[in-house]
Coordinates of C-alpha atoms and ligand atoms in Angstrom, one line a residue:
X1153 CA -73.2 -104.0 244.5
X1154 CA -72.3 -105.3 240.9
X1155 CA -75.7 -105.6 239.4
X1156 CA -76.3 -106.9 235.7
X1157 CA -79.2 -107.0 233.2
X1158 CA -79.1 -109.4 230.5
X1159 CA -80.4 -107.4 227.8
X1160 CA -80.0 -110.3 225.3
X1161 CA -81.3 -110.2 221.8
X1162 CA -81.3 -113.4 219.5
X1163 CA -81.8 -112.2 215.5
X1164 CA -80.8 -113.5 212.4
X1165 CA -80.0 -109.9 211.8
X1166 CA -77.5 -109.0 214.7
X1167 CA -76.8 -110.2 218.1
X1168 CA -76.6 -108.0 220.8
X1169 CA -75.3 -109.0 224.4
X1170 CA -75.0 -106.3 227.2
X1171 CA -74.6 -105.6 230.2
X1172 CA -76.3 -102.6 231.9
X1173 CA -76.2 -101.5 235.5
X1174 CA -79.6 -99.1 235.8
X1175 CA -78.7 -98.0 239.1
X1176 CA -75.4 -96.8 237.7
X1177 CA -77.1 -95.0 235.1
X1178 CA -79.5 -93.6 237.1
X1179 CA -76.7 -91.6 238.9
X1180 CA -75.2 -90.7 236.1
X1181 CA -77.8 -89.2 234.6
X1182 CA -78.5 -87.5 238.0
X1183 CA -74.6 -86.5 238.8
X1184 CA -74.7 -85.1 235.3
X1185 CA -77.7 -83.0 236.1
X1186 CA -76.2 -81.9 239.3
X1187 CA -73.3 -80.5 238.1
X1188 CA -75.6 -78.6 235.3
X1189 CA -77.0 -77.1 238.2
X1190 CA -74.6 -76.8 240.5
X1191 CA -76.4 -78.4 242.8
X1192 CA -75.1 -78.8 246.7
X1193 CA -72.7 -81.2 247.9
X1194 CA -75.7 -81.9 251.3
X1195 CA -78.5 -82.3 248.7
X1196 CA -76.2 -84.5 246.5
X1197 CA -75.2 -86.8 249.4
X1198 CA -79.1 -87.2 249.7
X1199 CA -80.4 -87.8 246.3
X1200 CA -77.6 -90.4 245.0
X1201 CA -78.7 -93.2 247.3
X1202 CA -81.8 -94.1 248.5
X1203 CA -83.1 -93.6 251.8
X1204 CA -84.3 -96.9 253.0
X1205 CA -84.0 -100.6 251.6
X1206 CA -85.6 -103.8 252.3
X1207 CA -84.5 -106.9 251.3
X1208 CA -86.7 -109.8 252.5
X1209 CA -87.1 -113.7 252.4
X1210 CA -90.9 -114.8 251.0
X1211 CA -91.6 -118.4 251.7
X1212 CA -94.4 -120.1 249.4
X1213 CA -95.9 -123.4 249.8
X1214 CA -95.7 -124.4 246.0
X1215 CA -98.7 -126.8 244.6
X1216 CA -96.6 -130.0 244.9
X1217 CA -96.6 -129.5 248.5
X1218 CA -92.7 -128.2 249.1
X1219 CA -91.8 -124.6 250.0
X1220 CA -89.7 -122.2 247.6
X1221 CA -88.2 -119.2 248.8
X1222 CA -88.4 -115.9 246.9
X1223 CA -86.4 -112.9 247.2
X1224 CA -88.2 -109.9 247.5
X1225 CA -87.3 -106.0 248.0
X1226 CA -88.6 -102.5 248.6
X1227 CA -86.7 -99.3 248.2
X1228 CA -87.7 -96.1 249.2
X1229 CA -85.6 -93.2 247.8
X1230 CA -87.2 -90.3 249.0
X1231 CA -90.5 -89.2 250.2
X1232 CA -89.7 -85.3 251.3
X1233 CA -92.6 -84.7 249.0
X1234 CA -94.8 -86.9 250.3
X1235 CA -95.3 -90.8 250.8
X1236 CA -93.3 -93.0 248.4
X1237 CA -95.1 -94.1 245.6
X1238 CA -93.7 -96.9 242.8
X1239 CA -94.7 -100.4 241.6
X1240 CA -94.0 -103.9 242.1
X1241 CA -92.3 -105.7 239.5
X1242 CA -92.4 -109.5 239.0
X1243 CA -89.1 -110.2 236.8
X1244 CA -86.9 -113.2 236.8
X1245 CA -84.3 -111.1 236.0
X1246 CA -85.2 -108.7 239.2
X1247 CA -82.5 -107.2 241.0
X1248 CA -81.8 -104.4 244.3
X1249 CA -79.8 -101.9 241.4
X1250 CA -82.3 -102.6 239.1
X1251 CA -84.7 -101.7 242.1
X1252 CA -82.9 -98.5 243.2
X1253 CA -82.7 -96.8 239.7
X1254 CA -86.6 -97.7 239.4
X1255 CA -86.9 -96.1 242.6
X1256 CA -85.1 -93.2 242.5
X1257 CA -86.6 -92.4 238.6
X1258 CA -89.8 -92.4 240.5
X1259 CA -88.9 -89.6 242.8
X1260 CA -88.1 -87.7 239.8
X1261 CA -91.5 -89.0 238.4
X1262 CA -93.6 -87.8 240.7
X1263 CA -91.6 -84.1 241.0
X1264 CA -92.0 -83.6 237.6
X1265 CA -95.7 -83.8 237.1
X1266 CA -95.8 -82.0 240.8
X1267 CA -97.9 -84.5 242.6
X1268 CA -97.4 -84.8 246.3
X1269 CA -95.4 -87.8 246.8
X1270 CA -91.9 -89.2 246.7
X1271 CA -90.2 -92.4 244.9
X1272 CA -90.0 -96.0 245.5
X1273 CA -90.2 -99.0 243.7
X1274 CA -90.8 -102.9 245.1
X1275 CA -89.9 -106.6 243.1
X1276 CA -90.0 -110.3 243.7
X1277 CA -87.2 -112.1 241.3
X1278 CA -89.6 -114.6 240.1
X1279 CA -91.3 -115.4 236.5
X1280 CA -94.7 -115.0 237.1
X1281 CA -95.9 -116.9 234.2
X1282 CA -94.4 -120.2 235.7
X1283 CA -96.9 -119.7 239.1
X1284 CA -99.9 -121.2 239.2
X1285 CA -102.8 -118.8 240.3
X1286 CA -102.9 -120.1 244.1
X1287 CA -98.9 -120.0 244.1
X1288 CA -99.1 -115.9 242.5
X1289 CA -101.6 -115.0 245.4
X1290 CA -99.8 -116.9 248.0
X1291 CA -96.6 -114.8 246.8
X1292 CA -98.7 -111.4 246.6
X1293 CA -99.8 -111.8 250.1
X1294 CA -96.5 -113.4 251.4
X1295 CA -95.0 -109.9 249.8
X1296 CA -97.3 -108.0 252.5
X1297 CA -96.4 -110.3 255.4
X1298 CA -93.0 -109.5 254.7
X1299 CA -93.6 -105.5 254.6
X1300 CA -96.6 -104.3 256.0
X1301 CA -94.8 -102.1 258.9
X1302 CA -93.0 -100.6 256.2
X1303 CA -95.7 -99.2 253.6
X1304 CA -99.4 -97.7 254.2
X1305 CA -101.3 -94.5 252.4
X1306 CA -99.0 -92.2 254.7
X1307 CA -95.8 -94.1 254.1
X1308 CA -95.5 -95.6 251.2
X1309 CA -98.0 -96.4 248.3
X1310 CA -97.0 -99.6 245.7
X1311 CA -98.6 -100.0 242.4
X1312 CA -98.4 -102.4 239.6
X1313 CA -95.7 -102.4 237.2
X1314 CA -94.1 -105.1 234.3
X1315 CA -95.5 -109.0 235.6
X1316 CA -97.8 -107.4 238.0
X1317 CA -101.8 -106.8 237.5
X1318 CA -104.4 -105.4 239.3
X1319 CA -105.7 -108.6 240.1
X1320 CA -102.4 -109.3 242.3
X1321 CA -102.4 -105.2 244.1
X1322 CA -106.6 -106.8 245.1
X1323 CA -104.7 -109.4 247.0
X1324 CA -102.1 -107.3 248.3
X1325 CA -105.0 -104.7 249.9
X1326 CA -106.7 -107.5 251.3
X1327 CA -103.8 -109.0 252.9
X1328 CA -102.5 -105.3 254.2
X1329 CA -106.6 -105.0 255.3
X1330 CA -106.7 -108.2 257.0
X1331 CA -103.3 -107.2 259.1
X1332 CA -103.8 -104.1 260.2
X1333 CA -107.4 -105.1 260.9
X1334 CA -108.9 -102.0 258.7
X1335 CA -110.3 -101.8 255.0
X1336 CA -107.3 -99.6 253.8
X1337 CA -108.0 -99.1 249.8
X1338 CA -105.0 -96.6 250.0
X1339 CA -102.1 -99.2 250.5
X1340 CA -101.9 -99.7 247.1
X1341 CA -103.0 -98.8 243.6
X1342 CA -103.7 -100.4 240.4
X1343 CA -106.4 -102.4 242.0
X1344 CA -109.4 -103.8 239.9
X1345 CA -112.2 -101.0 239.5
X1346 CA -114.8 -102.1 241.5
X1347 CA -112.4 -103.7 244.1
X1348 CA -111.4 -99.7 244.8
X1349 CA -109.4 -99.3 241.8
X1350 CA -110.0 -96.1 240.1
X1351 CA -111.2 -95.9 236.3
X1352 CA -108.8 -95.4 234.1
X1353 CA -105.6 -96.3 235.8
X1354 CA -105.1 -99.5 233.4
X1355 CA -104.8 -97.0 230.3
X1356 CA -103.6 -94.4 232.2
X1357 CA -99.5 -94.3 231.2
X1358 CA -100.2 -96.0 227.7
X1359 CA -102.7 -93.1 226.8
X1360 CA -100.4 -90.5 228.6
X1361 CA -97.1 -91.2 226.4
X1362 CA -99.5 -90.5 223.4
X1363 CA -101.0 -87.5 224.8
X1364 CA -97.8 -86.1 225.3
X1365 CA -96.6 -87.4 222.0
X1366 CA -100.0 -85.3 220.5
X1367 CA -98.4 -82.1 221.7
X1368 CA -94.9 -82.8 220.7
X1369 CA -96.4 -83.1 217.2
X1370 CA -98.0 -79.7 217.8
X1371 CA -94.7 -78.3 218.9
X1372 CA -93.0 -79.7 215.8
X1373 CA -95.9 -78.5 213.1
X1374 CA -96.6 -82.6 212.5
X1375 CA -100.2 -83.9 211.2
X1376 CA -100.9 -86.8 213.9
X1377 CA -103.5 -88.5 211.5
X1378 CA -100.2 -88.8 208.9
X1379 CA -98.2 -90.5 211.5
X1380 CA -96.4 -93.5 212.1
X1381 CA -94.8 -95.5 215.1
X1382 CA -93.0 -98.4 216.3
X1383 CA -93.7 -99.8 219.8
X1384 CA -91.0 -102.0 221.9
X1385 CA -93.4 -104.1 224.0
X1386 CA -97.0 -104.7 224.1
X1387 CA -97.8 -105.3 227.9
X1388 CA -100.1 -102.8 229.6
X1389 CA -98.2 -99.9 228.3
X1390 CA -97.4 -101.2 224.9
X1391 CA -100.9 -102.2 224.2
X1392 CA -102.8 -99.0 225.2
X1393 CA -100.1 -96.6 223.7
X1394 CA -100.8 -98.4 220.1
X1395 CA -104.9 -97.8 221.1
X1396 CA -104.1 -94.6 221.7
X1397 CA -101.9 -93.8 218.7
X1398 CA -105.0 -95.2 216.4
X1399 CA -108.0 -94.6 218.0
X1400 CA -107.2 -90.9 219.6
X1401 CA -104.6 -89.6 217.6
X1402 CA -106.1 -91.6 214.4
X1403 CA -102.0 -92.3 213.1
X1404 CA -100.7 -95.6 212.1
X1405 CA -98.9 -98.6 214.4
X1406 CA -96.9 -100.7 212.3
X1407 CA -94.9 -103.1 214.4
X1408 CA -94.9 -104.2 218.1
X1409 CA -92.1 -106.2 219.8
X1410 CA -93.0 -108.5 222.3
X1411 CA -90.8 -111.3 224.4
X1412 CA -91.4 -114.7 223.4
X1413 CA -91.5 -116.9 226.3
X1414 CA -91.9 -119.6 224.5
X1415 CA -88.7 -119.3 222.6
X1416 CA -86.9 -117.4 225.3
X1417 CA -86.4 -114.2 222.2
X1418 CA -87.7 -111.0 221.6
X1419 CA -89.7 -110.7 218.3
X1420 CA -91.4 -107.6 216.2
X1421 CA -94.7 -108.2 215.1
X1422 CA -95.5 -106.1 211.6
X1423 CA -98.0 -105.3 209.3
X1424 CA -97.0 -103.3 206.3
X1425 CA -100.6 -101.5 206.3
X1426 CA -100.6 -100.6 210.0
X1427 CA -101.6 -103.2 213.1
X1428 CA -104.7 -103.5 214.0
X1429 CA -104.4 -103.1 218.0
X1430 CA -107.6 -105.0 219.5
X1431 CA -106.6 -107.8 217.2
X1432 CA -103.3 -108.0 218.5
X1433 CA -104.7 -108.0 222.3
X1434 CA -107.2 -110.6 221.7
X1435 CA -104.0 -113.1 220.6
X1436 CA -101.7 -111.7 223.7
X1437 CA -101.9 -113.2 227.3
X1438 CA -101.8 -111.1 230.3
X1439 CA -97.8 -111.2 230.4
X1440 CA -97.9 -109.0 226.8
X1441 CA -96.7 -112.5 225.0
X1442 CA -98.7 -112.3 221.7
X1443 CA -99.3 -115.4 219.8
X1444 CA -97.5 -115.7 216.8
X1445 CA -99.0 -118.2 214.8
X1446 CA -102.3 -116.5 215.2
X1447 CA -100.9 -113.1 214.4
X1448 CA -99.1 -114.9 211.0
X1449 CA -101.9 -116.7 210.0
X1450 CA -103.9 -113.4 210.2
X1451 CA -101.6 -111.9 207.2
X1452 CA -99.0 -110.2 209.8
X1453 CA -95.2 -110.9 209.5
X1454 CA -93.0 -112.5 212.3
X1455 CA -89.4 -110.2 212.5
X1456 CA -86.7 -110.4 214.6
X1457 CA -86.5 -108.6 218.6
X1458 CA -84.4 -105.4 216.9
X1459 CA -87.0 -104.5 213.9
X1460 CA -89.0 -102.8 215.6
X1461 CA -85.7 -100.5 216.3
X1462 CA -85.0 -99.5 212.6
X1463 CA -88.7 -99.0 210.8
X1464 CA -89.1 -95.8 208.7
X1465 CA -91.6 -94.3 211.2
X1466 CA -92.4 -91.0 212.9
X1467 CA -92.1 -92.1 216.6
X1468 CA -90.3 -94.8 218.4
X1469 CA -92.1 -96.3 222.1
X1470 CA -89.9 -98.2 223.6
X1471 CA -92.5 -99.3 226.2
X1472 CA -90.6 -102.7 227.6
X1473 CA -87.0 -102.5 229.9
X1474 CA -84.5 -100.6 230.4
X1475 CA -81.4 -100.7 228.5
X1476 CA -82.8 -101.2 225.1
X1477 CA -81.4 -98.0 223.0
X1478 CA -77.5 -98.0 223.7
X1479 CA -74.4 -97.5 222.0
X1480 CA -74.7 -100.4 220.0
X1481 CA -78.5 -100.3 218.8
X1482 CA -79.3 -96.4 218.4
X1483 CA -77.5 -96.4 215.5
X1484 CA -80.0 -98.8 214.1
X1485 CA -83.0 -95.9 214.3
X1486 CA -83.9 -94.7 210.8
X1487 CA -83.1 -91.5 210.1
X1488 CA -86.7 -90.9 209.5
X1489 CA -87.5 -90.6 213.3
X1490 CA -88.4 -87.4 215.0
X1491 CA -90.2 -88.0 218.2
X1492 CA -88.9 -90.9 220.8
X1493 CA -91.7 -91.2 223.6
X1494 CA -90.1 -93.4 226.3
X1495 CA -93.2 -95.7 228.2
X1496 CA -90.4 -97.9 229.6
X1497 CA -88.6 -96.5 232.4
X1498 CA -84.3 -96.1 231.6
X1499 CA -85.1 -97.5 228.0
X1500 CA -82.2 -95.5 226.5
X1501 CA -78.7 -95.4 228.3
X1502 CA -76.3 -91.8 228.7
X1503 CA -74.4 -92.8 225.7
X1504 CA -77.5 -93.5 223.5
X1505 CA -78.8 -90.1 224.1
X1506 CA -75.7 -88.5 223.1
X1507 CA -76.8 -89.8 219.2
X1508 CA -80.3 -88.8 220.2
X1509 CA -79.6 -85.3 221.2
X1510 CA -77.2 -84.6 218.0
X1511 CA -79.2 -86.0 215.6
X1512 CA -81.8 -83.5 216.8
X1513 CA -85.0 -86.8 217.6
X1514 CA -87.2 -85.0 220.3
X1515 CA -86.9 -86.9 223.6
X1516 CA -89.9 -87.2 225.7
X1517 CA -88.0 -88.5 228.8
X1518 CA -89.4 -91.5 230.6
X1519 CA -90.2 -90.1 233.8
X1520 CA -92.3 -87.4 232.4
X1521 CA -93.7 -89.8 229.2
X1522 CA -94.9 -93.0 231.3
X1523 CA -96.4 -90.4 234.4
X1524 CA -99.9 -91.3 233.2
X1525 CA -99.7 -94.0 235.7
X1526 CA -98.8 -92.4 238.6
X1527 CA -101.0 -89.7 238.1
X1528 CA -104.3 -92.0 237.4
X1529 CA -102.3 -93.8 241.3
X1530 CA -102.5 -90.3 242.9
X1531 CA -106.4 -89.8 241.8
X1532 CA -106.8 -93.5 242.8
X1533 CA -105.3 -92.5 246.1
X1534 CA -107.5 -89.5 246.4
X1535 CA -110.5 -91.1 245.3
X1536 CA -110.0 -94.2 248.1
X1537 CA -109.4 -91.5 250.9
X1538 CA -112.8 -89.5 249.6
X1539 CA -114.7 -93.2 249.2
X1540 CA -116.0 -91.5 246.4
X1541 CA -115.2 -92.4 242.5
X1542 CA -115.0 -90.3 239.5
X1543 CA -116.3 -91.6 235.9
X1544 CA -113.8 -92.4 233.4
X1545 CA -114.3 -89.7 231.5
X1546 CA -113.2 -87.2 233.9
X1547 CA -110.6 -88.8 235.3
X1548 CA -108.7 -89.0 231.7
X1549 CA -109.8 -85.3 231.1
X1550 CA -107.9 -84.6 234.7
X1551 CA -104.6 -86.6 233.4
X1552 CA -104.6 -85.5 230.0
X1553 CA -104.5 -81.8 231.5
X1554 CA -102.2 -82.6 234.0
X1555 CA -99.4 -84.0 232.1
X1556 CA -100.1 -81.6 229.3
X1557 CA -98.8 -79.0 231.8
X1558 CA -96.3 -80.7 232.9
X1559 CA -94.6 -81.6 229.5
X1560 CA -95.0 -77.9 228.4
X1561 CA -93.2 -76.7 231.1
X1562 CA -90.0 -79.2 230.6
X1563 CA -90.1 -78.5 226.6
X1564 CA -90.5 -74.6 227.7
X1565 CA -87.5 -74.9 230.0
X1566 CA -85.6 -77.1 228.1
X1567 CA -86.2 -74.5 224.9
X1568 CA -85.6 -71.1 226.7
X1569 CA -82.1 -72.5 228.2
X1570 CA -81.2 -74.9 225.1
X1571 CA -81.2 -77.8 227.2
X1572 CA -81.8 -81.1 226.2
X1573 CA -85.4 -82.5 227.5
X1574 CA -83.9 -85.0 229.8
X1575 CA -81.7 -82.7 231.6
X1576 CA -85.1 -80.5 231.6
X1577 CA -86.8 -82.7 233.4
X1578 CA -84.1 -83.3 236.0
X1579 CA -83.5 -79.9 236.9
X1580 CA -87.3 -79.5 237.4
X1581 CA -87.7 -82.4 239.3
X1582 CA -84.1 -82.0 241.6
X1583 CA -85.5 -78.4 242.3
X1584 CA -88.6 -79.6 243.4
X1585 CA -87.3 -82.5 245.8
X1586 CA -84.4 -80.0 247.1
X1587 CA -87.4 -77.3 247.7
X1588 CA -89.3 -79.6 250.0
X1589 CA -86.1 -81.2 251.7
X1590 CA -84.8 -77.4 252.6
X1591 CA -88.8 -76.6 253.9
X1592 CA -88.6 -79.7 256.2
X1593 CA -85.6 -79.0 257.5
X1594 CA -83.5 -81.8 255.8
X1595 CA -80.3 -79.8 254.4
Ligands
NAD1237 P1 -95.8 -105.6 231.1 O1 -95.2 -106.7 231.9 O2 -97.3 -105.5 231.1 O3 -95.3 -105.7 229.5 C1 -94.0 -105.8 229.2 C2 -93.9 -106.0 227.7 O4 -92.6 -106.0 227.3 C3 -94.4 -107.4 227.3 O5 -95.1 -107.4 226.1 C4 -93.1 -108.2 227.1 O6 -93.2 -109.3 226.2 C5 -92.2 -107.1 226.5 N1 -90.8 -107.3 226.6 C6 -90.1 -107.7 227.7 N2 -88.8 -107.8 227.3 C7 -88.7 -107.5 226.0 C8 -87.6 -107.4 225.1 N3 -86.4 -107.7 225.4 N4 -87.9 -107.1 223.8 C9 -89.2 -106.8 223.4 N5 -90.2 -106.8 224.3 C10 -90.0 -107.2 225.5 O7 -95.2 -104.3 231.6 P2 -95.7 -102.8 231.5 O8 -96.5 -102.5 232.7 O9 -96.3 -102.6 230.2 O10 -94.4 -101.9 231.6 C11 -93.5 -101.7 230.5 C12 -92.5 -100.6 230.9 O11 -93.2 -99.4 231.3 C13 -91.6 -100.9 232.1 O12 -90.3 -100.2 231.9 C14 -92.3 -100.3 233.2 O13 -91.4 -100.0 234.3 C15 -92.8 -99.0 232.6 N6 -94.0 -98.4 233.2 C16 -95.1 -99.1 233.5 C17 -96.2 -98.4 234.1 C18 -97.5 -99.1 234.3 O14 -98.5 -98.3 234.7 N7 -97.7 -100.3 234.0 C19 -96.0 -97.0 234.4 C20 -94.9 -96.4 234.2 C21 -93.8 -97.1 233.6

């Protein structure tokens, strides 16, 4: 299937128009990999598709009365590890490639940080800002009608991810709760703590990329409270990464890019002295659009969608879509750069990381930089099957361990066989997935 992403930005500056097919470049990056390792024609066969798609039809009685239709998906790649696990996204621009890659970068996701479960991912092709509240839960809940046979704790575990909140995974439970005629927390994650959510797991992937970005500084001899960064989006990722970057790591945020909806273009918010984070929140709604006028009349400037891309600072976060750093834009990254944490999933394309990897910027690859959230999912998980909940404290002490362990032993792989962290990651990951498909039997 021809898929496209319209990965349009509208600047004074430059105009960049592209067309990117994730799922193609999700295999690519994995047939690259494979070869690396050699890796078996049966396991190959395997890993380059996904193991089971859903495409379905979800009718919603709109509030003037008529019905409109939705498209809607789920994708399981693998779960040879365990149940397949991977959010929901809400995106007008939602497609089944754009599904798959998301998919199949979450069975790498959840190899890499060694949790027990596989990869999947889930959409609607729908804006959600343009929904009413009654319309969003009648499309949440229509989602589960649609589904429910396919998915449960033991099968296959959905999540939040970009246009999707935990208000909306609270419907979702109920609905799956109401159908299968059991309270069943473990359906999904992302739900609202207190409504069997688990504390934490709203903060949970921002505040991982930055504790991962905290010891690639320690790796590279740099003083966090001296740093700088940029960050491409400021949605539940974007927002608690530049939290993070402040408040824990006590460094400096100087622009965030955000989509305007209103003007249908992305736009970089700066401030020459460093944003100030929980400013910036209280002016954004819950789609990560930040108000502009607010943000200007508070002494901040108003750049183009790309500025973000080409500020003299320490780290890049591209923590929106996929397909941002290409060909065409990677040469805008000052030279200044040395770390690039990924909290998008696929924000940087093969021939993007080519530049990257010869101009010697230290990768953190997205499926090991934006884990936090699937690991804060797996405690949430464990946590609904226990009944019993941990503080908030502890359950950031667990994550920050476990993904400091897990990015050590990519970077200590990836340094011992002079490989570049992306392909690190992969070869952990593929060996991982290939172990368990060889133990059950599969190849
Ligand atoms: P979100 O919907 O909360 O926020 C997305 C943000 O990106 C918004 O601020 C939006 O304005 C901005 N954006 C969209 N298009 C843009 C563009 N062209 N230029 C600039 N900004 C743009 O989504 P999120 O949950 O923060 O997810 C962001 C990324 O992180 C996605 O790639 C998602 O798959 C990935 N991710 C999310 C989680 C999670 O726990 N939420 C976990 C792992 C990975």
């Amino acid at each position: 299937m021809e898929k496209t992403v319209m990965n349009a930005h509208t600047s004074p500056r430059t105009r960049v128009v592209q067309e990117i097919n994730p799922f193609k470049m999700a295999q690519a990056q994995f047939d690259r990999v494979a070869d690396l390792m050699g890796l078996s024609e049966d396991a190959r066969q395997i890993l380059r598709w996904p193991l089971r798609e859903f495409r379905f039809q979800i009718p919603v009685r709109m509030d003037d009365g008529r019905i409109r239709v939705f498209f809607g998906y789920r994708v399981q790649h693998n779960d040879a590890r365990g149940p397949a696990k991977g959010g929901i996204r809400f995106h007008a621009a939602e497609t089944l490639d754009t599904i798959r890659a998301l998919a199949m970068w979450m069975t790498w996701k959840t190899a890499v940080v060694d949790l027990p479960l596989g990869g999947g991912k889930g959409g609607v092709a729908v804006d959600p800002a343009s929904l009413s509240r009654r319309e969003l839960e009648a499309l949440c809940r229509g989602w589960i009608d649609q589904i429910w046979r396919n998915i449960g704790p033991r099968i296959d575990v959905p999540a939040p991810d970009v246009g999707t909140t935990p208000q909306m995974m609270g419907w979702m439970m109920d609905e799956y709760s109401k159908l299968i005629g059991q309270y069943t927390p473990g359906v999904i994650t992302g739900k609202p703590v207190g409504g069997g959510g688990s504390p934490g797991r709203a903060e949970a992937t921002g505040f991982g990329v930055v504790y991962q970005i905290r010891e690639a500084m320690k790796r590279l001899g740099m003083n966090p409270s001296q740093a700088t960064a940029s960050i491409q989006g400021f949605g539940n990722v974007g927002q608690h990464v530049a939290l993070a970057f402040t408040e824990i790591l006590g460094g400096k945020v100087v622009s965030v890019a955000y989509w305007d909806r209103e003007d249908r273009t992305a736009r970089t918010i700066t401030h020459p002295d460093g944003i100030d984070p929980r400013f910036l929140i209280s002016i954004t709604d819950i789609y990560g659009t930040i108000d502009k006028q607010k943000a200007q009349a508070a002494g901040y400037l108003v750049e183009d969608g790309l500025a973000w891309l080409s500020k003299p600072v320490d780290v890049l976060i591209p923590a929106a879509l996929e397909g941002q750093i290409t060909e065409h834009t990677v040469h805008l990254i000052h030279p200044k750069v040395r770390i690039l944490a990924e909290g998008a999933n696929g924000p940087t394309t093969p021939e993007a990381d080519r530049v990257l990897q010869e101009r010697g910027v230290m990768v953190i690859p997205d499926f090991l930089c934006n884990a936090g959230g699937v690991v804060v999912s797996y405690f949430e998980g464990v946590q609904n099957e226990m009944n019993y909940y941990w503080s908030r404290e502890e359950v950031l002490q667990r994550l920050d361990q476990h993904l400091t362990r897990s990015f050590h032993e990519v970077f200590r792989l990836a340094e011992e066989e002079h490989l570049y962290p992306r392909d690190a990651a992969y070869i952990l990951a593929i060996q991982r997935v290939v172990r368990a498909m060889e133990m059950r039997g599969w190849i």
